[in-house]
Coordinates of C-alpha atoms and ligand atoms in Angstrom, one line a residue:
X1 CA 78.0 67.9 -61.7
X2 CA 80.9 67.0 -59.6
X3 CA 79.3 63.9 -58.2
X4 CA 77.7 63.0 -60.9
X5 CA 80.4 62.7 -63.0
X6 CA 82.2 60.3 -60.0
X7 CA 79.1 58.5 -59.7
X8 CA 79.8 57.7 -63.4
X9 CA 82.8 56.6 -63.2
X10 CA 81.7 54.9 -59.8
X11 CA 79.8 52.7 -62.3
X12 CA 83.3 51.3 -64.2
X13 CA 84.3 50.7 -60.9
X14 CA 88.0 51.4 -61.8
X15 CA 87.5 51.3 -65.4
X16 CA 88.2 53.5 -68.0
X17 CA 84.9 56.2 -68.7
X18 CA 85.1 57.8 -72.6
X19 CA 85.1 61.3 -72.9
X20 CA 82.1 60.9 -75.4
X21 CA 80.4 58.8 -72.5
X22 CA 80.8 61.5 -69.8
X23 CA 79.2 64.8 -72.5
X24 CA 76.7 62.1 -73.4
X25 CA 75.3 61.3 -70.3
X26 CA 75.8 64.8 -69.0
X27 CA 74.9 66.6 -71.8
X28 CA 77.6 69.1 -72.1
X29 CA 80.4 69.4 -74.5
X30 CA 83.6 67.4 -74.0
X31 CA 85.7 70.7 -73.1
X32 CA 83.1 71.2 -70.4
X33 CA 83.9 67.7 -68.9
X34 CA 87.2 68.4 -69.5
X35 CA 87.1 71.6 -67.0
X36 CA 85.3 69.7 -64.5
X37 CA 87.9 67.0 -64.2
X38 CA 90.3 69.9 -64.2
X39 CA 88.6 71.1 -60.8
X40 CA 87.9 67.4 -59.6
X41 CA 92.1 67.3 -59.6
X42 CA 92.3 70.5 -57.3
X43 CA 90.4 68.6 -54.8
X44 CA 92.7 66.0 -54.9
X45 CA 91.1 63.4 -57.0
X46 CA 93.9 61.9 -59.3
X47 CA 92.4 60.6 -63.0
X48 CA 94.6 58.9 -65.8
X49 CA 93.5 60.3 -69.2
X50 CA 94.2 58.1 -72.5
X51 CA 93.6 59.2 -75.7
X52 CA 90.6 57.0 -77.0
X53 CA 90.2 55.3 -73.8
X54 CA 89.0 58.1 -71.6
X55 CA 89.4 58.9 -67.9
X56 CA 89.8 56.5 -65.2
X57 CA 89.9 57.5 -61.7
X58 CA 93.0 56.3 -59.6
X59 CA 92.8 58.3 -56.7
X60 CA 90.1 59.6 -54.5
X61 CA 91.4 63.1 -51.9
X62 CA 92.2 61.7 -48.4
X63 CA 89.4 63.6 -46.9
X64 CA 89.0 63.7 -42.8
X65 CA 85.7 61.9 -41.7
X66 CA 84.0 62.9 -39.0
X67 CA 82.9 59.2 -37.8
X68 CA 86.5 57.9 -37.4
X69 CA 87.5 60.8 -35.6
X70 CA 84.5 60.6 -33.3
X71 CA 85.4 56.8 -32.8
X72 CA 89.2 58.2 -32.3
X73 CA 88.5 60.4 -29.7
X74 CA 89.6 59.9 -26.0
X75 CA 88.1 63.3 -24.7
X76 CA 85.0 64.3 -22.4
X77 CA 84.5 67.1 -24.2
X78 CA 87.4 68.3 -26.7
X79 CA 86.4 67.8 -30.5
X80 CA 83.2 65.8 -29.6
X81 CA 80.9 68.8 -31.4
X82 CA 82.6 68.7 -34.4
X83 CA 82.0 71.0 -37.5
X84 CA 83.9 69.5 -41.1
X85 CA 84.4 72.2 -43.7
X86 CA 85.9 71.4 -47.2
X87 CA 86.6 74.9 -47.9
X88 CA 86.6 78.1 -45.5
X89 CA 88.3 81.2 -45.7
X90 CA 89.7 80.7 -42.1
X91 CA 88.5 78.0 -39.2
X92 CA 88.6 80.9 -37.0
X93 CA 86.5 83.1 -38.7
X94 CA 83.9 80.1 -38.5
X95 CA 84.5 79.4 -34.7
X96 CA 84.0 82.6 -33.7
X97 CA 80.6 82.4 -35.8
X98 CA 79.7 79.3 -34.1
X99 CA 80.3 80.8 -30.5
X100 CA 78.0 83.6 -31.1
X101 CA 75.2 80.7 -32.7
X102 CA 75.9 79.4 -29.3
X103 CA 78.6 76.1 -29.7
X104 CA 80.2 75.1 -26.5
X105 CA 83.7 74.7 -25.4
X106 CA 85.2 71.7 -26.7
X107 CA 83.4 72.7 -30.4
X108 CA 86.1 71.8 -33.1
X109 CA 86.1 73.5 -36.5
X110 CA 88.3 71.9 -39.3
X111 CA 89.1 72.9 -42.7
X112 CA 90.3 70.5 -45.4
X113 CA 91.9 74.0 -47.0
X114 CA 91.6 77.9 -46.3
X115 CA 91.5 80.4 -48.6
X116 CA 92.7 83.0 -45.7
X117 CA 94.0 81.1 -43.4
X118 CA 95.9 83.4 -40.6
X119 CA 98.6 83.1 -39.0
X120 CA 100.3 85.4 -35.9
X121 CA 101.3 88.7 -36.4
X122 CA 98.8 89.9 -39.2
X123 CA 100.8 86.9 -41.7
X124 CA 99.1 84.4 -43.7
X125 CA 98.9 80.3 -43.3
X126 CA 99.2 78.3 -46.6
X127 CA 96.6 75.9 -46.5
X128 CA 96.6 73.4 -49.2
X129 CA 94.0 71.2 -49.4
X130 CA 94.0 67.4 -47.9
X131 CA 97.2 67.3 -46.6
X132 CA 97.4 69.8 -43.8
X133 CA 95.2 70.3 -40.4
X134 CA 93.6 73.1 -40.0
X135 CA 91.5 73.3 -36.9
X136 CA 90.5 75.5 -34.1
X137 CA 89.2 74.6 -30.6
X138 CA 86.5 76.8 -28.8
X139 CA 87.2 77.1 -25.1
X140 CA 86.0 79.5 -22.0
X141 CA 88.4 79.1 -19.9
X142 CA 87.6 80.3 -15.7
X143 CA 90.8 82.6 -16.2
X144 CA 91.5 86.6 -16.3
X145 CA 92.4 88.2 -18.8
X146 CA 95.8 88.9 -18.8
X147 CA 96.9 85.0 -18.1
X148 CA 95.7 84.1 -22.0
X149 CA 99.6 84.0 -23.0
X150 CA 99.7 81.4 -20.7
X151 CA 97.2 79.3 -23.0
X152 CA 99.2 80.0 -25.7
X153 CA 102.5 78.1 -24.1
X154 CA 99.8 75.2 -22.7
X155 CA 98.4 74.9 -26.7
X156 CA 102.1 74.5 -27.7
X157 CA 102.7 71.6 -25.1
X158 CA 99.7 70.1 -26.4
X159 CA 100.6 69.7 -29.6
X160 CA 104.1 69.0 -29.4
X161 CA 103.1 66.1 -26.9
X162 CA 100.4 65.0 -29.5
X163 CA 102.4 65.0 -32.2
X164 CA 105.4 62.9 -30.9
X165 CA 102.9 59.8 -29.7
X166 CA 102.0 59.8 -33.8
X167 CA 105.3 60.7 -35.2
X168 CA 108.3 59.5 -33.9
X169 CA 110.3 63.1 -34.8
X170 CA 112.0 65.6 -32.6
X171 CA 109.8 68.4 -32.3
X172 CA 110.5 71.9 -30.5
X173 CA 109.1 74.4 -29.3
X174 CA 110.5 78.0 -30.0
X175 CA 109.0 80.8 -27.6
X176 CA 106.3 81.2 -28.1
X177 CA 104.5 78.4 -29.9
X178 CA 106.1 77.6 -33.3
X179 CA 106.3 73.5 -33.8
X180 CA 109.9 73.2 -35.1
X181 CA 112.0 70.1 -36.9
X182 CA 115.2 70.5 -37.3
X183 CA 114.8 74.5 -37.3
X184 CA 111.8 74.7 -39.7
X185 CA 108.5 75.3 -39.4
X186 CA 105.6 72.1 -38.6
X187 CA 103.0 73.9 -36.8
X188 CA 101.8 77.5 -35.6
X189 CA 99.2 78.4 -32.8
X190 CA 97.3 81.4 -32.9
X191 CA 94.6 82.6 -29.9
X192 CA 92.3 84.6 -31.0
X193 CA 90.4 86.5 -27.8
X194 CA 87.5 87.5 -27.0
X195 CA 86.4 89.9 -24.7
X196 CA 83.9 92.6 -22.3
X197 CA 84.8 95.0 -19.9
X198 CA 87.9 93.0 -19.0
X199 CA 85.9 90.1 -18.8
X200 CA 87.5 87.2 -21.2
X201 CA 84.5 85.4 -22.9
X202 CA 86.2 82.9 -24.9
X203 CA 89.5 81.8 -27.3
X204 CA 89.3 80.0 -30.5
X205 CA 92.9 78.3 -30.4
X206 CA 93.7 77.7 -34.0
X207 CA 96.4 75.2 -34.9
X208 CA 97.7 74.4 -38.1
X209 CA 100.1 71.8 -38.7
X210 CA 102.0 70.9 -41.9
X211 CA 101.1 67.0 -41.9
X212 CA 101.7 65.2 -45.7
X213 CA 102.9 68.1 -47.9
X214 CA 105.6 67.6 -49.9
X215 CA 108.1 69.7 -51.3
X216 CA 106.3 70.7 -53.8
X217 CA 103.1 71.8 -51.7
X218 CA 105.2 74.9 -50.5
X219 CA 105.6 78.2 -52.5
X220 CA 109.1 78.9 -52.8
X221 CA 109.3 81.4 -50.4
X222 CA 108.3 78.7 -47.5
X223 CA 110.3 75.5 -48.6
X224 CA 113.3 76.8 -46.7
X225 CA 111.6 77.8 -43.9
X226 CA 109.0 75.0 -43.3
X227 CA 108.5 71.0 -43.3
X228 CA 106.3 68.7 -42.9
X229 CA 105.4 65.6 -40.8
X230 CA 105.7 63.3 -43.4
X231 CA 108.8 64.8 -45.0
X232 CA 110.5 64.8 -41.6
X233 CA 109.2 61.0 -41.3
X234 CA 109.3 59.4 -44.5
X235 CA 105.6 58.3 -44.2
X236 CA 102.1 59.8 -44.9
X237 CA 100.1 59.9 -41.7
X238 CA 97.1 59.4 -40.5
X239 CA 95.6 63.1 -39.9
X240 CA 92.5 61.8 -37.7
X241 CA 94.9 59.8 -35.4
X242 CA 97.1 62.9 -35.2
X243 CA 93.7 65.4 -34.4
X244 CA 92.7 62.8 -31.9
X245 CA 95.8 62.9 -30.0
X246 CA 96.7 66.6 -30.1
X247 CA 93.0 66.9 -28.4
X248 CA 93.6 64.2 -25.6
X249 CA 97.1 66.3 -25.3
X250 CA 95.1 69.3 -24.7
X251 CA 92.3 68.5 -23.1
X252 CA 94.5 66.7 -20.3
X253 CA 96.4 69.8 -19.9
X254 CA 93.4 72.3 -20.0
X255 CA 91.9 70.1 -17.2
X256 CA 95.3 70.3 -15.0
X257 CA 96.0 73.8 -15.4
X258 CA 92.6 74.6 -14.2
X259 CA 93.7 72.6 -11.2
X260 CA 96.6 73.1 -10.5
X261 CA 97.6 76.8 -12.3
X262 CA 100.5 77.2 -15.0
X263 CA 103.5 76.2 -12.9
X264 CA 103.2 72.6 -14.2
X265 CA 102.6 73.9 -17.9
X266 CA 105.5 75.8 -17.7
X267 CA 107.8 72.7 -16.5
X268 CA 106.4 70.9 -19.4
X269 CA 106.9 74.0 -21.8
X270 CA 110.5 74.6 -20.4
X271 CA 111.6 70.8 -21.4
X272 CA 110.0 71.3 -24.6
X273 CA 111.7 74.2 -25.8
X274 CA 114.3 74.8 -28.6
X275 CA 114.8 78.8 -27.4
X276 CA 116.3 78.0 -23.7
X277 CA 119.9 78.4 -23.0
X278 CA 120.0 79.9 -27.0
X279 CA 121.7 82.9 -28.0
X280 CA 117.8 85.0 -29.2
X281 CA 117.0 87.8 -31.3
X282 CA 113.7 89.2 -30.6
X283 CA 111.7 91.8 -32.9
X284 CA 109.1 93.0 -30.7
X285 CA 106.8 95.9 -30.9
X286 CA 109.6 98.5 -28.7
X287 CA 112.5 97.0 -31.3
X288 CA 115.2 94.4 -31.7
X289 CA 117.4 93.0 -28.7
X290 CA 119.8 90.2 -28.9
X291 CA 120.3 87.6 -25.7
X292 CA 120.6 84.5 -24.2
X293 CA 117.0 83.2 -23.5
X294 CA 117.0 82.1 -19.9
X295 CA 113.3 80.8 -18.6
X296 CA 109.9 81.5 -18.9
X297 CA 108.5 83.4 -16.1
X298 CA 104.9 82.7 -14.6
X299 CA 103.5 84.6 -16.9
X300 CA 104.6 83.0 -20.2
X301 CA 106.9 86.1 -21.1
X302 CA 110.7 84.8 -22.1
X303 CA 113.3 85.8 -19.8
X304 CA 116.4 87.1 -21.7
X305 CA 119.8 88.3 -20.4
X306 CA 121.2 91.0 -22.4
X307 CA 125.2 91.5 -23.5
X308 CA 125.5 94.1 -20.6
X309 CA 124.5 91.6 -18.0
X310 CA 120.9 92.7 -16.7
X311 CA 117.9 91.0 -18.2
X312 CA 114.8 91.5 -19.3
X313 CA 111.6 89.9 -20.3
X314 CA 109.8 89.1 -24.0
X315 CA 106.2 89.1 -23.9
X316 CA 105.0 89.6 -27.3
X317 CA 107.2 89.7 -31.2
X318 CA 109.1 87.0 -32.9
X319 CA 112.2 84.8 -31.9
X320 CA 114.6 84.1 -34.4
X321 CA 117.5 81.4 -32.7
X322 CA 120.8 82.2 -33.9
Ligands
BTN1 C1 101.4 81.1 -36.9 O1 102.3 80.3 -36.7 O2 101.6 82.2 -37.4 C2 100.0 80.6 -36.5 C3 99.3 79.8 -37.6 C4 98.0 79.3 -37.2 C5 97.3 78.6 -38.4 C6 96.0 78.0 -38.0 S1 95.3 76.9 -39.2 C7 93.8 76.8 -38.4 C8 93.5 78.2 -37.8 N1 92.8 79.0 -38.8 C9 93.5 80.0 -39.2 O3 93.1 80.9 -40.1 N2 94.7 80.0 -38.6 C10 94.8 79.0 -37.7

């Protein structure tokens, strides 16, 4: 119904379609047609209505194509099997069904919008659709274990550096990958493992980054806490150009750690970071500490030194800069 209703209007090519037109041709009552603009806006689709005159479409949902990313892409292997979703629960959910279909590393799964997208520490990721990314990279990385934080600091690196050869804003990294501006939220990270007898398998990295909501895209509860791209900017941008680079970001990265180990990760990490030298509070899972966040250690855990003088180090739990 959906496209048959734009293919209509398609054939007024800008023009305004009657009501009566659209139940004619359809054959369903006006109220139905009505509806199914109704859900055509929740896409993103933008329609003037005039009494008398009809609809007419004005806008069509900026929509992520697959072709112009492809043609975008500066990878060997990062994003170049790529699986576009309109809608999906969460692309991490989907990645992890893809692995087990058999999908390489370098598979990238986007959303346009989740309906449960996570985020770390059991929360939730609003996911509107259209103006956000949403995407998670398969990879099967030649590592133990126990160094997967360290992935975690590389991913934030990655997009950080990806971000600031789109956008020209000062981005931050707070320990241990949250993208901020100015304090508030742009971007999260979550790794999702997977695992046998000690043996890692492979990570779906999912990233989500807040790219041309406005103000009004947030619930309340989020708008003092979060921004966007295009907020901080004062322009929409272009979320394949921003996908593209994140990836060459990452991909470079992945292909030097696994050269050269995480010491150059960490340098990059370390001059990328808003918690360093910065009075820290950290809730973790043995309770709160307060400290001055002093380096990152080799294994990705934050280094803090306590009121009393000794210090101690952060591994998992959330940062909040005072
Ligand atoms: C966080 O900061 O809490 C992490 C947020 C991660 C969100 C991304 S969006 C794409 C991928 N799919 C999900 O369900 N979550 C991640």
């Amino acid at each position: 119904m959906k496209d048959r209703i734009l293919g209509i209007m398609e054939e007024h090519r800008g023009g305004f379609v009657s009501g009566g037109e659209l139940s004619r041709r359809l054959d369903v009552s006006r109220t139905a047609v009505w509806k199914h603009i109704e859900a055509l806006r929740q896409e993103g689709y933008a329609f003037e209505a005039v009494p008398k005159r009809g609809y007419r479409l004005v806008q069509t949902p900026d929509r992520i194509k697959a072709d112009r990313l492809q043609g975008l892409l500066r990878t060997k292997s990062f994003g170049r099997r790529l699986h576009i979703f309109e809608t999906l629960d969460s692309t991490q959910t989907k990645a992890h069904e893809l692995v087990a279909a058999g999908e390489p590393e370098g598979t990238l799964v986007i959303a346009e919008q989740q309906t449960m997208g996570r985020g770390r520490m059991g929360r939730s990721w609003h996911s509107p659709p259209g103006t956000g990314v949403y995407m998670t990279l398969v990879l099967k990385p030649r590592i133990p274990l126990h160094f997967t934080p360290q992935l975690t600091l590389l991913a934030a690196v990655a997009l950080n550096r990806g971000i600031q050869k789109v956008v020209d804003v000062p981005v931050m990294i707070k320990w241990p990958n949250d993208l901020l501006i100015g304090g508030k939220k742009i971007s999260g990270i979550l790794l999702e493992t997977s695992a046998e007898d000690e043996r890692l398998r492979y990570i779906v990295a999912g990233m989500g980054i807040s790219v041309n909501l406005q103000p009004d895209d947030y619930p309340p509860e989020l708008k003092e806490r979060a921004t966007s791209l295009a907020i901080e900017s004062g322009r929409r941008i272009d979320r394949e150009q921003l996908i593209a680079s994140v990836l060459e970001q990452f991909e470079q990265l992945y292909d030097l750690y696994h050269e050269a180990g995480f010491a150059p990760i960490r340098t990059l990490w370390e001059a990328g970071s808003a918690s360093l030298g910065r009075t820290v509070r950290v809730a973790s899972p043995h309770g709160e500490l307060e400290g001055v966040a002093e380096a990152l250690d080799e294994h990705g855990g934050l280094v803090v030194r306590l009121p009393d003088g000794q210090q101690t180090r952060i591994f998992s739990g959330e940062v909040e800069l005072r």
